[in-house]
Coordinates of C-alpha atoms in Angstrom, one line a residue:
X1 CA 61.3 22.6 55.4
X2 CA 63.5 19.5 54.4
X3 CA 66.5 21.6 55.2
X4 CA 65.2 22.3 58.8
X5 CA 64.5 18.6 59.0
X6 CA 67.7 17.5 58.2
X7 CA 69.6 20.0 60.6
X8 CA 67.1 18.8 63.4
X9 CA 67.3 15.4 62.5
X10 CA 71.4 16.3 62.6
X11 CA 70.8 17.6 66.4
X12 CA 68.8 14.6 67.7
X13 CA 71.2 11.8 66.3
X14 CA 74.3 13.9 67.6
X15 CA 72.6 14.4 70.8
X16 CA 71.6 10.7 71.0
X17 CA 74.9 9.5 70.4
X18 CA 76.5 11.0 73.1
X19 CA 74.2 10.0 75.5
X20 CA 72.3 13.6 75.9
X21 CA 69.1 11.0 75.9
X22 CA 66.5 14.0 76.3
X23 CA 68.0 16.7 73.8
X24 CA 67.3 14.3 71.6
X25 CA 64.1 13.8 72.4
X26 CA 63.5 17.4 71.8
X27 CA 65.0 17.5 68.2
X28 CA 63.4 14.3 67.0
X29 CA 59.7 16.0 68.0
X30 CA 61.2 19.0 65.9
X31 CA 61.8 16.6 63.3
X32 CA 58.1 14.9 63.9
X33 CA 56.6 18.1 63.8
X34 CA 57.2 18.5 60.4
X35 CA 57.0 14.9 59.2
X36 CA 54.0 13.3 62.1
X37 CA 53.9 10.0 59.9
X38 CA 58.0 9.2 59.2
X39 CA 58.6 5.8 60.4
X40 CA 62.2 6.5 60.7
X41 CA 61.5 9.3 62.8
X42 CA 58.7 7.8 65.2
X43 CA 60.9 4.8 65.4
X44 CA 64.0 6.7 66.9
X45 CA 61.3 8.5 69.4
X46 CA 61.0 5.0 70.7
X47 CA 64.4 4.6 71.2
X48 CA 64.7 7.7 72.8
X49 CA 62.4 6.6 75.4
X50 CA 63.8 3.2 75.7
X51 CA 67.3 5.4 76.8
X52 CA 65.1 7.6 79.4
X53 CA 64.2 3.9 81.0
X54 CA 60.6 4.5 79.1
X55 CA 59.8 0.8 77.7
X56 CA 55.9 1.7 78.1
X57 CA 56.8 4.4 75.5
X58 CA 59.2 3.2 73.8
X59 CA 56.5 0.3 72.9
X60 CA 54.2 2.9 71.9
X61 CA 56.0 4.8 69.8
X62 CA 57.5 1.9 68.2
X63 CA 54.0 0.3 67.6
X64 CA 53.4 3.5 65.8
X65 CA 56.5 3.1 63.5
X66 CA 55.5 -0.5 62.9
X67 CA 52.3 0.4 61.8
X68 CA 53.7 2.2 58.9
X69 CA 56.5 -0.1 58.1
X70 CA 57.1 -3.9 59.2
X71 CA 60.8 -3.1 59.6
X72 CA 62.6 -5.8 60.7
X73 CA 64.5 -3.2 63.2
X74 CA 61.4 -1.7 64.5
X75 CA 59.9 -5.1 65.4
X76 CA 63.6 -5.9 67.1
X77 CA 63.4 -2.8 68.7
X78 CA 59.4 -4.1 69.9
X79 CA 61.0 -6.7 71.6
X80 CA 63.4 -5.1 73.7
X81 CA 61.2 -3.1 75.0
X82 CA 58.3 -5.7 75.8
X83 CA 61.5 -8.0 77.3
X84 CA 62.1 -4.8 79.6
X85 CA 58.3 -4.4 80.3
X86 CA 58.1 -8.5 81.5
X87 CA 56.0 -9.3 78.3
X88 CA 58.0 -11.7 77.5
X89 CA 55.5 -13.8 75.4
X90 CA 55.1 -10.5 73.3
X91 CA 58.8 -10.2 73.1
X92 CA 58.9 -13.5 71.5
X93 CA 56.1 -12.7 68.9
X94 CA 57.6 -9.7 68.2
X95 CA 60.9 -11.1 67.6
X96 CA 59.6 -13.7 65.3
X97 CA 57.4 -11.0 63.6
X98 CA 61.1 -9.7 63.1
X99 CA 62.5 -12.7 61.7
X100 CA 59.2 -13.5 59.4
X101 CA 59.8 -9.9 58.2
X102 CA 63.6 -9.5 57.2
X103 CA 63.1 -12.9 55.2
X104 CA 61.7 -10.6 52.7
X105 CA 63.7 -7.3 53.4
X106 CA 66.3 -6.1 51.4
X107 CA 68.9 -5.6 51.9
X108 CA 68.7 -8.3 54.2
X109 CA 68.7 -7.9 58.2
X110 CA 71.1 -9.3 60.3
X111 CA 69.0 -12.3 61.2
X112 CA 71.3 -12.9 64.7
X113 CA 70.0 -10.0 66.2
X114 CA 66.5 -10.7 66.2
X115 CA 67.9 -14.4 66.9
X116 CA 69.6 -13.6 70.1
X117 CA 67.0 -11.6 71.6
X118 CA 64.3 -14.3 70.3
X119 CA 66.3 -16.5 73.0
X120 CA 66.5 -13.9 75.5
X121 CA 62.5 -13.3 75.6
X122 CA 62.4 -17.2 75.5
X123 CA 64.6 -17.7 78.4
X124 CA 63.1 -15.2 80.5
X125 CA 59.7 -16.4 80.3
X126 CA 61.4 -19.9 81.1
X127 CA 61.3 -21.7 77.8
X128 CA 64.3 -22.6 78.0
X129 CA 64.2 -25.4 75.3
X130 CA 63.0 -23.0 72.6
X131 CA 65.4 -20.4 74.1
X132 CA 68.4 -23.1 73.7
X133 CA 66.9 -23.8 69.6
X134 CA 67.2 -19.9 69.1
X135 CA 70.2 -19.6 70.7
X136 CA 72.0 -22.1 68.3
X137 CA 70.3 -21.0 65.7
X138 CA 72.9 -17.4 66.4
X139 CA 75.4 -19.8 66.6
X140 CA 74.9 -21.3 63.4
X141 CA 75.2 -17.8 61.9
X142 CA 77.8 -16.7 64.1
X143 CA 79.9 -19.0 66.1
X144 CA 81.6 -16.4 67.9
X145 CA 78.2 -14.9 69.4
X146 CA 79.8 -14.6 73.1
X147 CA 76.2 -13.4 74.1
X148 CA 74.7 -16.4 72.8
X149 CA 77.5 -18.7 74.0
X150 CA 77.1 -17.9 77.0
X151 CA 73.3 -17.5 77.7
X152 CA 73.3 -21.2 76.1
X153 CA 75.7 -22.2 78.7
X154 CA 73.4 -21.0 81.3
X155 CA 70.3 -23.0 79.7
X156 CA 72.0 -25.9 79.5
X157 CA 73.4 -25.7 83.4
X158 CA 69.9 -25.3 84.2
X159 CA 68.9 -28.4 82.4
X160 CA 71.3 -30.7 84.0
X161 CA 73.9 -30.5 80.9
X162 CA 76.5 -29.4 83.3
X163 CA 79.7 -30.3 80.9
X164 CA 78.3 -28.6 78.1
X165 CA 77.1 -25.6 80.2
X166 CA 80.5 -25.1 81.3
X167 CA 82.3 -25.7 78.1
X168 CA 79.7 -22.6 76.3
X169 CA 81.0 -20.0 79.1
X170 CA 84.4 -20.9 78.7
X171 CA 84.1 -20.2 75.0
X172 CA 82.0 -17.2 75.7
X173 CA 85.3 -16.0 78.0
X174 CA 87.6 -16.7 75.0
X175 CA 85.7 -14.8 73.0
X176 CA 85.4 -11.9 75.1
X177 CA 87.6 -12.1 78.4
X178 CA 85.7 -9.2 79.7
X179 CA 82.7 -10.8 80.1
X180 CA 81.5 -10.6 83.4
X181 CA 78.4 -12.5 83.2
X182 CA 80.1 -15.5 81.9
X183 CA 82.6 -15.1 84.7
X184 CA 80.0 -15.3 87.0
X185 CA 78.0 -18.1 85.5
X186 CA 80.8 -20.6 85.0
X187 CA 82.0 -20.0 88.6
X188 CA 78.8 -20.7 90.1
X189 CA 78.5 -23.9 87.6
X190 CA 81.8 -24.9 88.5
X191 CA 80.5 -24.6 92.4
X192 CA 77.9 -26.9 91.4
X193 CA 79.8 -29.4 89.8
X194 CA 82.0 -29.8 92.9
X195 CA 85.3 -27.6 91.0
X196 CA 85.6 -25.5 94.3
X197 CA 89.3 -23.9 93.7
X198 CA 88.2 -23.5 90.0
X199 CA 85.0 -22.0 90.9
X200 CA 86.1 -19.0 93.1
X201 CA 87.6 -16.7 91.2
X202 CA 85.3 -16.5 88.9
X203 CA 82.6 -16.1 91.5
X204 CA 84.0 -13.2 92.4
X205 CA 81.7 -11.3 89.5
X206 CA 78.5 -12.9 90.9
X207 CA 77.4 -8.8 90.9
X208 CA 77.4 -9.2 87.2
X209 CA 74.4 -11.6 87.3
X210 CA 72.2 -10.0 90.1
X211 CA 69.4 -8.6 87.7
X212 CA 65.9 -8.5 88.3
X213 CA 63.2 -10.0 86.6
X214 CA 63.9 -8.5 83.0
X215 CA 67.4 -9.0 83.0
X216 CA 68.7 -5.9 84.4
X217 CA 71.4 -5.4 87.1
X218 CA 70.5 -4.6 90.2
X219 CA 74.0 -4.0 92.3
X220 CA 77.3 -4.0 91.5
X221 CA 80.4 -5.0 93.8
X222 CA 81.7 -2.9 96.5
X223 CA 83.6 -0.2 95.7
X224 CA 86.2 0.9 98.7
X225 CA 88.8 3.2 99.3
X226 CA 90.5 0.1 101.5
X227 CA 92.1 -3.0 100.1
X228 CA 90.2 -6.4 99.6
X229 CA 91.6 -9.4 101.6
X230 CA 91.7 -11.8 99.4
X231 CA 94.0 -14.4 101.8
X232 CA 97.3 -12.5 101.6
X233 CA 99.5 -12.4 104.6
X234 CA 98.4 -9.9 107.6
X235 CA 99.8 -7.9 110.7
X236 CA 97.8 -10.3 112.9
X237 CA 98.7 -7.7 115.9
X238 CA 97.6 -4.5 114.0
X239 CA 95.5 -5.7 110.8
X240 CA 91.4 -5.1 111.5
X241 CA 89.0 -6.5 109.3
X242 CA 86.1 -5.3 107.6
X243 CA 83.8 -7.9 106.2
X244 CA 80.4 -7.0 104.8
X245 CA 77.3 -9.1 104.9
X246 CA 75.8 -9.6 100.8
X247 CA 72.9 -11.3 99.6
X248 CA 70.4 -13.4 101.4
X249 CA 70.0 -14.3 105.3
X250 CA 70.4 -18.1 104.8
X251 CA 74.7 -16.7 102.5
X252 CA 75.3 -14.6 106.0
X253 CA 74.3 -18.1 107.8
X254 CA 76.1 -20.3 105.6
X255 CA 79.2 -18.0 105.5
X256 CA 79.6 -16.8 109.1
X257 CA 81.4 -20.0 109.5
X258 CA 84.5 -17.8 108.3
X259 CA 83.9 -15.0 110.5
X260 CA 86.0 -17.1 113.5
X261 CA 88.9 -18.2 111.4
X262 CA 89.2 -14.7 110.3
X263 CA 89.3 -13.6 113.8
X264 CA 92.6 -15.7 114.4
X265 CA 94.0 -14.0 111.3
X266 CA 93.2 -10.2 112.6
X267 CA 93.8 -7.8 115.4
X268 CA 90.1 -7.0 115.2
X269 CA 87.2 -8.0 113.1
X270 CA 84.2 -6.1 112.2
X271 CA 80.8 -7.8 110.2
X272 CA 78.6 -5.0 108.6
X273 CA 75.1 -7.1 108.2
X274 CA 71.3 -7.1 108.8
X275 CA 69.6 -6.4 112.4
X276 CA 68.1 -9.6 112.3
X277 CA 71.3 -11.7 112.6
X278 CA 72.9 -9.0 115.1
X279 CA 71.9 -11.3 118.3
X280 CA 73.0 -14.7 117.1
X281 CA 75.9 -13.1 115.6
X282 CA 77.1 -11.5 118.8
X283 CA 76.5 -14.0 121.1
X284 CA 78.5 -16.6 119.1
X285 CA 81.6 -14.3 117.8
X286 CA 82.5 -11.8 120.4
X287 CA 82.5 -14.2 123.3
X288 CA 85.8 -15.7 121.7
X289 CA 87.5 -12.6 120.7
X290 CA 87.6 -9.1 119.4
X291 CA 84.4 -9.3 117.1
X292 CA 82.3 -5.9 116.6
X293 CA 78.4 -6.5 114.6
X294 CA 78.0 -2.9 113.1
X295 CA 75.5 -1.1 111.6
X296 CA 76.3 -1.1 107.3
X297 CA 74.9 2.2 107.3
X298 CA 77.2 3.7 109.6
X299 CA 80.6 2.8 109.1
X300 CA 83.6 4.4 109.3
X301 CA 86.5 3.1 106.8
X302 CA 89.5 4.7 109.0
X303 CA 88.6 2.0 111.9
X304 CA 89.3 -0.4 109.2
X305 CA 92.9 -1.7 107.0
X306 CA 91.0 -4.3 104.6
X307 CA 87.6 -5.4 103.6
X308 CA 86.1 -8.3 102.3
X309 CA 82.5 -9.7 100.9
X310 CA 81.5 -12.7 103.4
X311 CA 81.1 -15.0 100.5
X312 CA 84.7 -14.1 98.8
X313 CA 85.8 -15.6 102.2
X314 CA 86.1 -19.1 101.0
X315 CA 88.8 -17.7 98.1
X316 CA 90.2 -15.5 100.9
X317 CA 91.0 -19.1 103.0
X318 CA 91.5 -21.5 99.9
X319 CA 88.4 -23.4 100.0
X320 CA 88.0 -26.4 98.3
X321 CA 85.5 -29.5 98.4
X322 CA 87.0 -31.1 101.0
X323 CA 88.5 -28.2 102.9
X324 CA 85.1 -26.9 103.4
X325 CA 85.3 -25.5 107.5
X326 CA 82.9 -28.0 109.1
X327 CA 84.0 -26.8 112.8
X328 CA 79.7 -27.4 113.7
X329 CA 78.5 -26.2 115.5
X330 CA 79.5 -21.9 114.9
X331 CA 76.5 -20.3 115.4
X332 CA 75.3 -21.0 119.4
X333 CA 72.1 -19.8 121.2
X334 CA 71.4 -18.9 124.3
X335 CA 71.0 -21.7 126.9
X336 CA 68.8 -19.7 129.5
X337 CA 66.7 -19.4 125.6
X338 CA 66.9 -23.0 125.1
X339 CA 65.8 -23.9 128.4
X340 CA 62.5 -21.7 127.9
X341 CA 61.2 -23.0 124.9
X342 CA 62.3 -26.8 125.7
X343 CA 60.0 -26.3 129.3
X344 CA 57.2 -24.9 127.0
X345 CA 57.8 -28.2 124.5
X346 CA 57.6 -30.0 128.0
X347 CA 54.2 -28.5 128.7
X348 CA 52.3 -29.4 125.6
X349 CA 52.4 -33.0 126.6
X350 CA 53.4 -36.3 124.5
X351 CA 56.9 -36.5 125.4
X352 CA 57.6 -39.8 123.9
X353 CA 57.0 -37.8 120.3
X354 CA 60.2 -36.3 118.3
X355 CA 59.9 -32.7 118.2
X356 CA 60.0 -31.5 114.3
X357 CA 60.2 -28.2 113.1
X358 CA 58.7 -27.2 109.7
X359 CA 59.4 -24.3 107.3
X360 CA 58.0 -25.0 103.5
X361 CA 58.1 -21.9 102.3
X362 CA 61.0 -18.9 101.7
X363 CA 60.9 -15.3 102.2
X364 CA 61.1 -12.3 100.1
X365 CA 63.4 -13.7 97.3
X366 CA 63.0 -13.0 93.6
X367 CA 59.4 -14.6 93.0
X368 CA 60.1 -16.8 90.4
X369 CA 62.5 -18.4 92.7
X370 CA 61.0 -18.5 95.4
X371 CA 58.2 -19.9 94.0
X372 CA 59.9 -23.1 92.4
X373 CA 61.8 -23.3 96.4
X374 CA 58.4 -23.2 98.2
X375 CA 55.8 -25.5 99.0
X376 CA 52.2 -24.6 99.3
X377 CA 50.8 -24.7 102.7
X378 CA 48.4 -27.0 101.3
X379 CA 50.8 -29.5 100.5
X380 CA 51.9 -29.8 103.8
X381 CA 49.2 -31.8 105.3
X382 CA 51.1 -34.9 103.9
X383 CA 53.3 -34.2 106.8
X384 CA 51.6 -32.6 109.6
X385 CA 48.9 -35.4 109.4
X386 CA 51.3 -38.1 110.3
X387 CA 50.4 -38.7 114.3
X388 CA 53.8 -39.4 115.5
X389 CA 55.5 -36.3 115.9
X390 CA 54.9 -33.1 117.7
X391 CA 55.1 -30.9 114.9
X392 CA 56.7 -26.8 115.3
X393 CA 56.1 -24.4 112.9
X394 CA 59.6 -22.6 112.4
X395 CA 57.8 -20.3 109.3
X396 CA 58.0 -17.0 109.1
X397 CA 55.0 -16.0 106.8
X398 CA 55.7 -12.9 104.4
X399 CA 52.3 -12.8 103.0
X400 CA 48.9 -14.6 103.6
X401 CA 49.3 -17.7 101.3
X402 CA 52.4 -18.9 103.2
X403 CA 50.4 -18.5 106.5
X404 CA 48.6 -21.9 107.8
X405 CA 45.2 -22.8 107.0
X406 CA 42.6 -22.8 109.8
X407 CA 42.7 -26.6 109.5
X408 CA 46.1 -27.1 110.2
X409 CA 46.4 -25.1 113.0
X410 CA 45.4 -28.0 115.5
X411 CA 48.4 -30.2 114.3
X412 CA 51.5 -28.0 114.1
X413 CA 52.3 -26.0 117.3
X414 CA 53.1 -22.0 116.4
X415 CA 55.2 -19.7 118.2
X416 CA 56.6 -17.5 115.8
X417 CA 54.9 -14.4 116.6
X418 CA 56.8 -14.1 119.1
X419 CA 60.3 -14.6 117.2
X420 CA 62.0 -11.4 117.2
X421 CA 64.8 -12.6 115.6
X422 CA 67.4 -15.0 114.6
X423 CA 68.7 -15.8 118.2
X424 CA 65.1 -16.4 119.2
X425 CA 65.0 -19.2 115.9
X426 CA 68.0 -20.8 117.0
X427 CA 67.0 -21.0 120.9
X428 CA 63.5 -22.7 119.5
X429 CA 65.5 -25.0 116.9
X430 CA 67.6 -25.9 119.5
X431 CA 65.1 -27.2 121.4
X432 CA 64.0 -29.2 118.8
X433 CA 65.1 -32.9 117.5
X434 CA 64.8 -32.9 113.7
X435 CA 64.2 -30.1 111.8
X436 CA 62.2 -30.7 108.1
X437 CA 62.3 -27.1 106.0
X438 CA 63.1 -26.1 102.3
X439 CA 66.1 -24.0 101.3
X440 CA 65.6 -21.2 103.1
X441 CA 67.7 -20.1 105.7
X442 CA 66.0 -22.0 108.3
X443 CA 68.4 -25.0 107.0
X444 CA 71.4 -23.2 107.3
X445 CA 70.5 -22.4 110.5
X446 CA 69.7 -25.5 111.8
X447 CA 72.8 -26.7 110.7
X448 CA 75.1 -24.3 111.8
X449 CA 73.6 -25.3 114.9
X450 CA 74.6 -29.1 114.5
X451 CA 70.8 -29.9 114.5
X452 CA 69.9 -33.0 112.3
X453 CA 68.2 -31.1 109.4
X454 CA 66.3 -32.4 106.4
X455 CA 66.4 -30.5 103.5
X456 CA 63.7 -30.6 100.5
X457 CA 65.4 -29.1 97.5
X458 CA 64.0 -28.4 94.3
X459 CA 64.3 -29.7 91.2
X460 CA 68.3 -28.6 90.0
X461 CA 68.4 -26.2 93.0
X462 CA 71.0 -24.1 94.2
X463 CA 74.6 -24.3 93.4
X464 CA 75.7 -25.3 96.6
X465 CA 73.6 -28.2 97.6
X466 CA 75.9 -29.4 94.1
X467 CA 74.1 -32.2 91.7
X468 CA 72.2 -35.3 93.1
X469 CA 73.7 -35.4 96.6
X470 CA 72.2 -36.5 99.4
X471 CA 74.8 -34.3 101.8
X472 CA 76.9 -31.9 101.8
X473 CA 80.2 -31.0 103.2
X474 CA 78.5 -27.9 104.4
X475 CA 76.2 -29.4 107.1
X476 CA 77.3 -32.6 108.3
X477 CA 74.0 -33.2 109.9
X478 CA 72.1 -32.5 107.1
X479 CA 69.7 -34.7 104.5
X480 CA 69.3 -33.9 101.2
X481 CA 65.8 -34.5 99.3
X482 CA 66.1 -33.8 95.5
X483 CA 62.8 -33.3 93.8
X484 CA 63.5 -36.1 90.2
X485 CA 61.3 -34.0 88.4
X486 CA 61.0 -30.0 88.5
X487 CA 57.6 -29.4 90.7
X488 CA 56.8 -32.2 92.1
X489 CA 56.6 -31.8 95.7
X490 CA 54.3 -35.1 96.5
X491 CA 57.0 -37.6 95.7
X492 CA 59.7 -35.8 98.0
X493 CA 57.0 -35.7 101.1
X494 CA 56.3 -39.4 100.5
X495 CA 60.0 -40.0 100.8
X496 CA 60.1 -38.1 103.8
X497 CA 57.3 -39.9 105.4
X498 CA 58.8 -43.2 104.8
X499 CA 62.3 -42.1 106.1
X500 CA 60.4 -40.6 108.8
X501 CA 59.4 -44.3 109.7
X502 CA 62.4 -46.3 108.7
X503 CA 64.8 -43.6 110.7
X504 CA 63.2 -45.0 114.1
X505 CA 61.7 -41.3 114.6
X506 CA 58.6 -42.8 115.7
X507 CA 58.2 -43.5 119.1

């Protein structure tokens, strides 16, 4: 029997080694079936299924390795698949369990491991102080951790230790050039700290950072058989452009600005992006040149000489801080639009009241964000229950809990059932005289449109709002109100409020 073992046992780690993730599976039952209670053996099944994208049973059979030995290994193993399952606070436990464990192993366990994805579990379940005390904890064992450098770097971004964060990914990138992830996260800190010529070429591996909610990647960078422009000199009488719409509506808002300057670079230009934006799009592009809005799943590349991501544009055209194109407005809705909803605005009465519009919550973004970017519905009634304003609701409600309460529905006027899309938003904000909305694209839209535009941000938001700014080169007529501590969404309405006042908008 222990010579069949061993030849299976042979077979699975051969198999498993070169990636053959279910032959493996196959020899390590062989090997079970003769030994049911090896902890070796039930501990590799785990793996096995961790490889077939399994965490559920990778857990279990790792549990049931665990049970017979309080490996250091098998608990690390525990908490990669618990991180990959969203357990996060499991993860943790585990890890520690790990850590508590190889104290007394010998020979002794690589304690950075454990370490590292200690942190990991931390930071993912947004404890990101402990996560920052593990990570240098790997650091004090191994300096040269890129992992850890550079996960620290992120931490510390978040916490407002920008010069630090940015000093952690550029020794992460030292250490291992290749490092995509740290190219990514120091351009987008770099973008927040103002560095905009710095920034972009290392924002062009943002890919390498979209992940979902366990840290896996979800995309990856396009992949063409044509060239990417990156601003090199063009045939402006032949050249035709391809430039493909990424990430959320509110990017394709913010970025469209370089759709036009690219059009006095090309023969032709072409933007591959959602339905939604298709309207707006068109009727402020093609009236000004050759400008086609195509469907991204139906393209075809021998129309086209070069492509380019819509946010590698501002690399493409040299952007920096102070170059930023502020020709406002770009986007441009339609005036027989306008002239509809402003009669309807007419009708309700009270024309001595400014007309606000009023989005507090975002859309379909990754939950964790979106929920730090939103404001309950219940929150708002610090602004819709101030008298002098007519107040439009510009939200689009994804689910129930961002829809308005009964309550509220006598002070804020709503339309947006019938909003089809974007070029019916931008006729309604159009219409409007101040628009009040987190950062969703409804800001972008309003101030691509020129329309004064006050911005709630949360606490540490989004790269390109930068640090502690109250404008941005992005949106000339935009406001800027920071959240001073993460949360806290009373303070920022009661600034509002009071600039609502002071600013002469009542009337």
């Amino acid at each position: 029997m222990q010579e069949a073992l061993h030849s299976a046992y042979g077979q699975a780690v051969h198999a498993y080694n070169n990636g053959q993730w279910q032959t493996a599976v196959h020899w390590i039952e062989r090997c079970l079936s003769f030994d049911s209670e090896n902890a070796d053996l039930l501990h590799f099944r785990g793996l096995c299924a961790l490889a077939l994208d399994d965490a559920a049973e990778g857990e279990r059979w790792i549990l049931k390795a665990i049970e017979r030995s309080a490996s250091p290994v098998f608990y690390n193993s525990l908490s990669v698949a618990q991180t990959r399952l969203r357990a996060f606070a499991d993860a943790a436990d585990s890890a520690r369990a790990g850590l508590k464990s190889a104290a007394q192993w010998r020979p002794e366990v690589d304690r950075t491991v454990l370490l590292y994805n200690l942190g990991r579990a931390l930071q993912l379940d947004g404890r990101l102080e402990e996560a920052a005390a593990a990570y240098r904890e790997v650091l004090e064992l191994d300096p040269d951790h890129a992992g850890a450098q550079n996960n620290l770097g992120a931490i510390l971004n978040t916490l407002g230790e920008f010069d630090a964060g940015i000093a952690h990914f550029r020794r992460a990138l030292d250490l291992a050039p290749g490092n995509l992830e740290a190219h990514s996260n120091l351009g987008h800190a770099l973008l927040a700290a103002g560095r905009y010529r710095d920034a972009w070429p290392h924002f062009e591996h943002r890919w390498s950072t979209f992940q979902d909610e366990t840290g896996r990647p979800e995309t990856a960078a396009p992949n063409l058989p044509i060239p990417q422009w990156k601003g090199d000199p063009v045939r402006p009488d032949r050249d035709r452009l391809l430039i493909l719409n990424e990430q959320g509506l509110g990017d394709s808002l913010q970025f469209s600005r370089y759709i036009p300057m690219a059009m006095k670079r090309f023969a032709k230009v072409g933007f591959a992006g959602p339905e939604p934006l298709r309207r707006l799009f068109t009727d402020s592009f093609a009236r000004s040149g050759d400008f086609l809005y195509l469907d991204a799943r139906h393209i075809d590349l021998k129309q086209w000489d070069m492509f380019c991501p819509l946010m590698s544009m501002p690399l493409a055209f040299d952007t920096d801080v102070d170059s930023v194109p502020a020709s406002i407005p770009y986007l441009h809705a339609r005036a027989h639009a306008v002239r509809r909803w402003s009669a309807r605005l007419v009708e309700l009465g009270d024309g001595a009241l400014p007309r606000i519009g009023l989005a507090w919550a975002g859309g379909r973004f990754r939950p964790d964000v979106d929920a730090r970017r939103s404001i309950g519905t219940e929150q708002i009634d610090t602004l819709i229950s101030w008298p002098h304003a007519r107040w439009i609701s510009l939200q689009k409600p994804v689910n129930d809990a961002k829809k308005l309460l009964p309550r509220q529905r006598m002070h804020v006027v709503d339309w947006m059932d019938e909003i089809e899309d974007f070029a019916d938003t931008a006729a309604l904000v159009s219409s409007l005289d101040l628009v009040i909305c987190v950062d969703t694209s409804v800001a972008h839209l309003a101030g691509a449109l020129d329309k004064p535009v006050w911005m709630l941000n949360r606490h540490r938001g989004c790269w390109r709002w930068m640090r502690g700014r109250e404008d941005t080169p992005w949106y000339p007529n935009m406001r800027i109100f920071n959240q001073t501590e993460r949360d806290n969404w009373d303070e920022v309405l009661e600034r509002v409020l009071a600039e609502l006042e002071l600013a002469g908008w009542r009337r």
